[in-house]
Amino acid sequence: MADMAEYLLWLGDDALVSAQRLGEWITNAPELEEDVALGNIGLDQLGQARALLSYAGELLGRNEDELAYFRDDVDFRCTHLVSLPRGDFADAVVRLLLVGAYSEQLYAALTTSADERLAGIAAKAIKEVRYHVEHAAGWAVRLGDGTDESHRRMQDALNRAWPYLDELFDPHPLTDHLDGIAVDPATLKEPALQRITAVLDEATLTVPATQRVAGGGRDGRPSEHLGPMLAVMQVLARAHPGASW
Amino acid sequence: MQEAPRVTATHPRVLAALGGSADPELRRVAVAAGNVVDPEIPVLTLADLGVLRRVYRPVEPDGKIVVALTPTYSGCPATATMAADVVRAAADLRSAVAVEFVLVPAWTTDDMSEQAGAALREFGIAPPGARPDPAGPIPLSLSVRCPHCDSRDTRRTSRFGSTSCKAMWACQQCSEPFEEFKVL
């Protein structure tokens, strides 16, 4: 049960932190339609996070709000990639593509999980994630294969994000303990990379030859950026615990 | 103002939600819940939207009838309003209900009734088309018919509209912008 809760935190925290970062684009996107699009994608992820964290909370005796607002950065289990600062629009497109391609494989695999509730959440999420990846791929091609400047900025953003990609696919003893329920992240790497490189090819972008960063988000070693992000996300709930409107 | 088509006890979604039960209070609640409208698209009832899943009495009765709904999108902010409206509609009948959300099977636009499509079009929203084979390659994006002038000469301006479930389009024939209810 503790293993299951931990696994749900992996998935739920990735979705929650990614949603929060996308929410930061509202009023900051390059055009109004994109404000709306990134906000909606974040909202889908927030919905997925709520389903996953509610489930984790039932196993841990805590509710979704307590998990979201009253845990510190070291208690989160998200990967470093999702918590990176907002950056520019190219960073948002690249991250949405990388995280989306991973999530697409993850949720597709989880639809056959032996845990029916998790399989149900995944079956719901996969349909939404396909739209997200399609959206990111459209922008990646338009900007990558666009002007000199848009190409350069996309390639720079890709170079910045790439070292964080491997962490998503790191094998971990936890998924061995949840045989048939969880998915070994390493098995998702090849199909996700296929999807990503197909888009990058079309976008005339080059797969960076950079060293990976250490990672450790799954084991309570979050990125340095998570704490400041949580401070903003959690301040209202912590200043007024239990408040509602 | 255009109103949502009335839902009666013979609506297929109401019948399905009752699962053959002849309990008169359940039937009244199912009809009332089915008649609640989507707060963001007020020409769609919960029955026509296909989110009304089950109306039943729990195994351990606590005086409340359970109305099971399914969300269209995981994060759809309208779900909380729908739940509150269902509770209120039942309370008008002096029935106490608890709303529960179920995810399985995942909602699809195929769950919408036929009259939902007509109501959407009249409201100015292009209804969802047929669902592509999920195992197939990336679905081709076919042109969407303008709900105002029926032209197929339209172009998508954004995959995401004012809500998760919609995309934004513009008609090149009549120059009107419109929204499309996306296939899910």
PDB file of N, CA and C in Angstrom, chain A residues 33 36-37 40-41 43-44 47-48 51 116 120-121 123-125 127-128 130-132 134-135 195, chain B residues 71-75 77 103-104 106-108 134 138 158-164 168 182-184:
ATOM      1  N   GLU A  33      -4.656  33.240 -27.916  1.00  0.00           N
ATOM      2  CA  GLU A  33      -5.071  31.852 -28.124  1.00  0.00           C
ATOM      3  C   GLU A  33      -4.163  30.893 -27.356  1.00  0.00           C
ATOM      4  N   VAL A  36      -4.861  30.728 -23.669  1.00  0.00           N
ATOM      5  CA  VAL A  36      -6.001  29.852 -23.453  1.00  0.00           C
ATOM      6  C   VAL A  36      -5.588  28.385 -23.603  1.00  0.00           C
ATOM      7  N   ALA A  37      -4.772  28.113 -24.618  1.00  0.00           N
ATOM      8  CA  ALA A  37      -4.380  26.723 -24.879  1.00  0.00           C
ATOM      9  C   ALA A  37      -3.537  26.173 -23.737  1.00  0.00           C
ATOM     10  N   ASN A  40      -5.573  25.627 -20.699  1.00  0.00           N
ATOM     11  CA  ASN A  40      -6.429  24.444 -20.795  1.00  0.00           C
ATOM     12  C   ASN A  40      -5.633  23.153 -20.641  1.00  0.00           C
ATOM     13  N   ILE A  41      -4.441  23.135 -21.211  1.00  0.00           N
ATOM     14  CA  ILE A  41      -3.603  21.937 -21.071  1.00  0.00           C
ATOM     15  C   ILE A  41      -3.228  21.752 -19.594  1.00  0.00           C
ATOM     16  N   LEU A  43      -4.952  22.729 -17.139  1.00  0.00           N
ATOM     17  CA  LEU A  43      -6.173  22.313 -16.445  1.00  0.00           C
ATOM     18  C   LEU A  43      -6.401  20.808 -16.595  1.00  0.00           C
ATOM     19  N   ASP A  44      -6.146  20.274 -17.780  1.00  0.00           N
ATOM     20  CA  ASP A  44      -6.241  18.816 -17.967  1.00  0.00           C
ATOM     21  C   ASP A  44      -5.283  18.105 -17.013  1.00  0.00           C
ATOM     22  N   GLY A  47      -6.466  18.165 -13.514  1.00  0.00           N
ATOM     23  CA  GLY A  47      -7.511  17.165 -13.305  1.00  0.00           C
ATOM     24  C   GLY A  47      -6.908  15.778 -13.105  1.00  0.00           C
ATOM     25  N   GLN A  48      -5.896  15.465 -13.914  1.00  0.00           N
ATOM     26  CA  GLN A  48      -5.219  14.173 -13.757  1.00  0.00           C
ATOM     27  C   GLN A  48      -4.546  14.104 -12.386  1.00  0.00           C
ATOM     28  N   ALA A  51      -7.072  13.389  -9.613  1.00  0.00           N
ATOM     29  CA  ALA A  51      -7.495  11.988  -9.552  1.00  0.00           C
ATOM     30  C   ALA A  51      -6.405  11.127  -8.907  1.00  0.00           C
ATOM     31  N   GLU A 116      -7.452  -1.388 -11.182  1.00  0.00           N
ATOM     32  CA  GLU A 116      -8.509  -0.882 -12.076  1.00  0.00           C
ATOM     33  C   GLU A 116      -8.696   0.620 -11.967  1.00  0.00           C
ATOM     34  N   GLY A 120      -8.295   3.246 -14.988  1.00  0.00           N
ATOM     35  CA  GLY A 120      -9.373   4.161 -15.372  1.00  0.00           C
ATOM     36  C   GLY A 120      -8.877   5.595 -15.509  1.00  0.00           C
ATOM     37  N   ILE A 121      -8.037   6.018 -14.560  1.00  0.00           N
ATOM     38  CA  ILE A 121      -7.466   7.367 -14.628  1.00  0.00           C
ATOM     39  C   ILE A 121      -6.620   7.495 -15.895  1.00  0.00           C
ATOM     40  N   ALA A 123      -6.864   5.766 -18.704  1.00  0.00           N
ATOM     41  CA  ALA A 123      -7.688   5.721 -19.924  1.00  0.00           C
ATOM     42  C   ALA A 123      -8.293   7.088 -20.212  1.00  0.00           C
ATOM     43  N   LYS A 124      -8.573   7.819 -19.145  1.00  0.00           N
ATOM     44  CA  LYS A 124      -9.101   9.179 -19.282  1.00  0.00           C
ATOM     45  C   LYS A 124      -7.980  10.115 -19.749  1.00  0.00           C
ATOM     46  N   ALA A 125      -6.833   9.998 -19.085  1.00  0.00           N
ATOM     47  CA  ALA A 125      -5.728  10.933 -19.325  1.00  0.00           C
ATOM     48  C   ALA A 125      -5.139  10.785 -20.733  1.00  0.00           C
ATOM     49  N   LYS A 127      -6.344  10.245 -23.565  1.00  0.00           N
ATOM     50  CA  LYS A 127      -7.039  10.964 -24.639  1.00  0.00           C
ATOM     51  C   LYS A 127      -6.705  12.452 -24.613  1.00  0.00           C
ATOM     52  N   GLU A 128      -6.556  12.970 -23.402  1.00  0.00           N
ATOM     53  CA  GLU A 128      -6.220  14.399 -23.269  1.00  0.00           C
ATOM     54  C   GLU A 128      -4.772  14.646 -23.687  1.00  0.00           C
ATOM     55  N   ARG A 130      -2.950  13.109 -25.785  1.00  0.00           N
ATOM     56  CA  ARG A 130      -2.733  13.085 -27.241  1.00  0.00           C
ATOM     57  C   ARG A 130      -2.929  14.473 -27.848  1.00  0.00           C
ATOM     58  N   TYR A 131      -3.923  15.204 -27.346  1.00  0.00           N
ATOM     59  CA  TYR A 131      -4.128  16.577 -27.834  1.00  0.00           C
ATOM     60  C   TYR A 131      -2.953  17.474 -27.445  1.00  0.00           C
ATOM     61  N   HIS A 132      -2.419  17.250 -26.245  1.00  0.00           N
ATOM     62  CA  HIS A 132      -1.311  18.098 -25.793  1.00  0.00           C
ATOM     63  C   HIS A 132      -0.084  17.903 -26.683  1.00  0.00           C
ATOM     64  N   GLU A 134       0.005  16.760 -29.722  1.00  0.00           N
ATOM     65  CA  GLU A 134      -0.292  17.286 -31.053  1.00  0.00           C
ATOM     66  C   GLU A 134      -0.077  18.807 -31.086  1.00  0.00           C
ATOM     67  N   HIS A 135      -0.503  19.454 -30.017  1.00  0.00           N
ATOM     68  CA  HIS A 135      -0.353  20.904 -29.922  1.00  0.00           C
ATOM     69  C   HIS A 135       1.128  21.287 -29.891  1.00  0.00           C
ATOM     70  N   ARG A 195       8.778   9.083 -31.035  1.00  0.00           N
ATOM     71  CA  ARG A 195       7.795  10.146 -31.257  1.00  0.00           C
ATOM     72  C   ARG A 195       8.482  11.512 -31.259  1.00  0.00           C
TER      73      ARG A 195
ATOM     74  N   PRO B  71     -16.904  12.943 -15.699  1.00  0.00           N
ATOM     75  CA  PRO B  71     -16.451  14.230 -16.246  1.00  0.00           C
ATOM     76  C   PRO B  71     -16.111  14.096 -17.733  1.00  0.00           C
ATOM     77  N   THR B  72     -16.288  15.174 -18.480  1.00  0.00           N
ATOM     78  CA  THR B  72     -15.897  15.130 -19.895  1.00  0.00           C
ATOM     79  C   THR B  72     -14.375  15.138 -19.990  1.00  0.00           C
ATOM     80  N   TYR B  73     -13.742  16.136 -19.355  1.00  0.00           N
ATOM     81  CA  TYR B  73     -12.289  16.198 -19.268  1.00  0.00           C
ATOM     82  C   TYR B  73     -11.905  16.119 -17.789  1.00  0.00           C
ATOM     83  N   SER B  74     -10.696  15.544 -17.503  1.00  0.00           N
ATOM     84  CA  SER B  74     -10.265  15.349 -16.106  1.00  0.00           C
ATOM     85  C   SER B  74     -10.376  16.636 -15.299  1.00  0.00           C
ATOM     86  N   GLY B  75      -9.999  17.758 -15.920  1.00  0.00           N
ATOM     87  CA  GLY B  75      -9.940  18.984 -15.145  1.00  0.00           C
ATOM     88  C   GLY B  75     -11.086  19.931 -15.415  1.00  0.00           C
ATOM     89  N   PRO B  77     -13.715  22.373 -15.104  1.00  0.00           N
ATOM     90  CA  PRO B  77     -14.176  23.075 -13.916  1.00  0.00           C
ATOM     91  C   PRO B  77     -15.697  23.115 -13.790  1.00  0.00           C
ATOM     92  N   LEU B 103     -14.919   7.421 -13.491  1.00  0.00           N
ATOM     93  CA  LEU B 103     -14.053   7.653 -14.660  1.00  0.00           C
ATOM     94  C   LEU B 103     -14.157   6.520 -15.676  1.00  0.00           C
ATOM     95  N   VAL B 104     -14.674   5.368 -15.232  1.00  0.00           N
ATOM     96  CA  VAL B 104     -14.680   4.193 -16.102  1.00  0.00           C
ATOM     97  C   VAL B 104     -16.107   3.846 -16.526  1.00  0.00           C
ATOM     98  N   ALA B 106     -14.158   5.762 -19.728  1.00  0.00           N
ATOM     99  CA  ALA B 106     -13.890   7.177 -19.968  1.00  0.00           C
ATOM    100  C   ALA B 106     -14.926   7.760 -20.935  1.00  0.00           C
ATOM    101  N   TRP B 107     -15.383   8.975 -20.641  1.00  0.00           N
ATOM    102  CA  TRP B 107     -16.370   9.644 -21.488  1.00  0.00           C
ATOM    103  C   TRP B 107     -15.774   9.891 -22.874  1.00  0.00           C
ATOM    104  N   THR B 108     -16.599   9.736 -23.871  1.00  0.00           N
ATOM    105  CA  THR B 108     -16.175  10.103 -25.223  1.00  0.00           C
ATOM    106  C   THR B 108     -17.295  10.938 -25.847  1.00  0.00           C
ATOM    107  N   PRO B 134      -8.291   4.949 -32.431  1.00  0.00           N
ATOM    108  CA  PRO B 134      -7.186   5.344 -31.560  1.00  0.00           C
ATOM    109  C   PRO B 134      -5.897   4.573 -31.856  1.00  0.00           C
ATOM    110  N   ILE B 138      -1.712   9.247 -36.706  1.00  0.00           N
ATOM    111  CA  ILE B 138      -2.225  10.565 -36.317  1.00  0.00           C
ATOM    112  C   ILE B 138      -3.441  10.876 -37.193  1.00  0.00           C
ATOM    113  N   SER B 158      -7.162  27.693 -33.474  1.00  0.00           N
ATOM    114  CA  SER B 158      -6.460  27.181 -32.294  1.00  0.00           C
ATOM    115  C   SER B 158      -7.074  25.858 -31.869  1.00  0.00           C
ATOM    116  N   ARG B 159      -6.220  24.930 -31.450  1.00  0.00           N
ATOM    117  CA  ARG B 159      -6.710  23.625 -30.992  1.00  0.00           C
ATOM    118  C   ARG B 159      -7.483  23.737 -29.696  1.00  0.00           C
ATOM    119  N   PHE B 160      -7.285  24.830 -28.959  1.00  0.00           N
ATOM    120  CA  PHE B 160      -7.933  24.975 -27.662  1.00  0.00           C
ATOM    121  C   PHE B 160      -8.771  26.243 -27.651  1.00  0.00           C
ATOM    122  N   GLY B 161     -10.013  26.102 -27.222  1.00  0.00           N
ATOM    123  CA  GLY B 161     -10.912  27.243 -27.178  1.00  0.00           C
ATOM    124  C   GLY B 161     -11.150  27.704 -25.757  1.00  0.00           C
ATOM    125  N   SER B 162     -12.361  28.256 -25.526  1.00  0.00           N
ATOM    126  CA  SER B 162     -12.640  28.830 -24.212  1.00  0.00           C
ATOM    127  C   SER B 162     -12.720  27.761 -23.131  1.00  0.00           C
ATOM    128  N   THR B 163     -12.918  26.507 -23.510  1.00  0.00           N
ATOM    129  CA  THR B 163     -12.895  25.400 -22.558  1.00  0.00           C
ATOM    130  C   THR B 163     -12.109  24.257 -23.184  1.00  0.00           C
ATOM    131  N   SER B 164     -11.701  23.305 -22.340  1.00  0.00           N
ATOM    132  CA  SER B 164     -10.891  22.180 -22.832  1.00  0.00           C
ATOM    133  C   SER B 164     -11.560  21.446 -23.987  1.00  0.00           C
ATOM    134  N   MET B 168     -10.976  26.454 -31.637  1.00  0.00           N
ATOM    135  CA  MET B 168     -11.465  27.665 -32.305  1.00  0.00           C
ATOM    136  C   MET B 168     -11.249  27.579 -33.810  1.00  0.00           C
ATOM    137  N   LYS B 182     -14.566  19.380 -29.704  1.00  0.00           N
ATOM    138  CA  LYS B 182     -13.568  18.443 -30.220  1.00  0.00           C
ATOM    139  C   LYS B 182     -13.944  16.983 -29.986  1.00  0.00           C
ATOM    140  N   VAL B 183     -13.554  16.167 -30.933  1.00  0.00           N
ATOM    141  CA  VAL B 183     -13.743  14.730 -30.765  1.00  0.00           C
ATOM    142  C   VAL B 183     -12.857  14.266 -29.612  1.00  0.00           C
ATOM    143  N   LEU B 184     -13.418  13.477 -28.708  1.00  0.00           N
ATOM    144  CA  LEU B 184     -12.593  12.916 -27.639  1.00  0.00           C
ATOM    145  C   LEU B 184     -12.910  11.447 -27.494  1.00  0.00           C
TER     146      LEU B 184
END
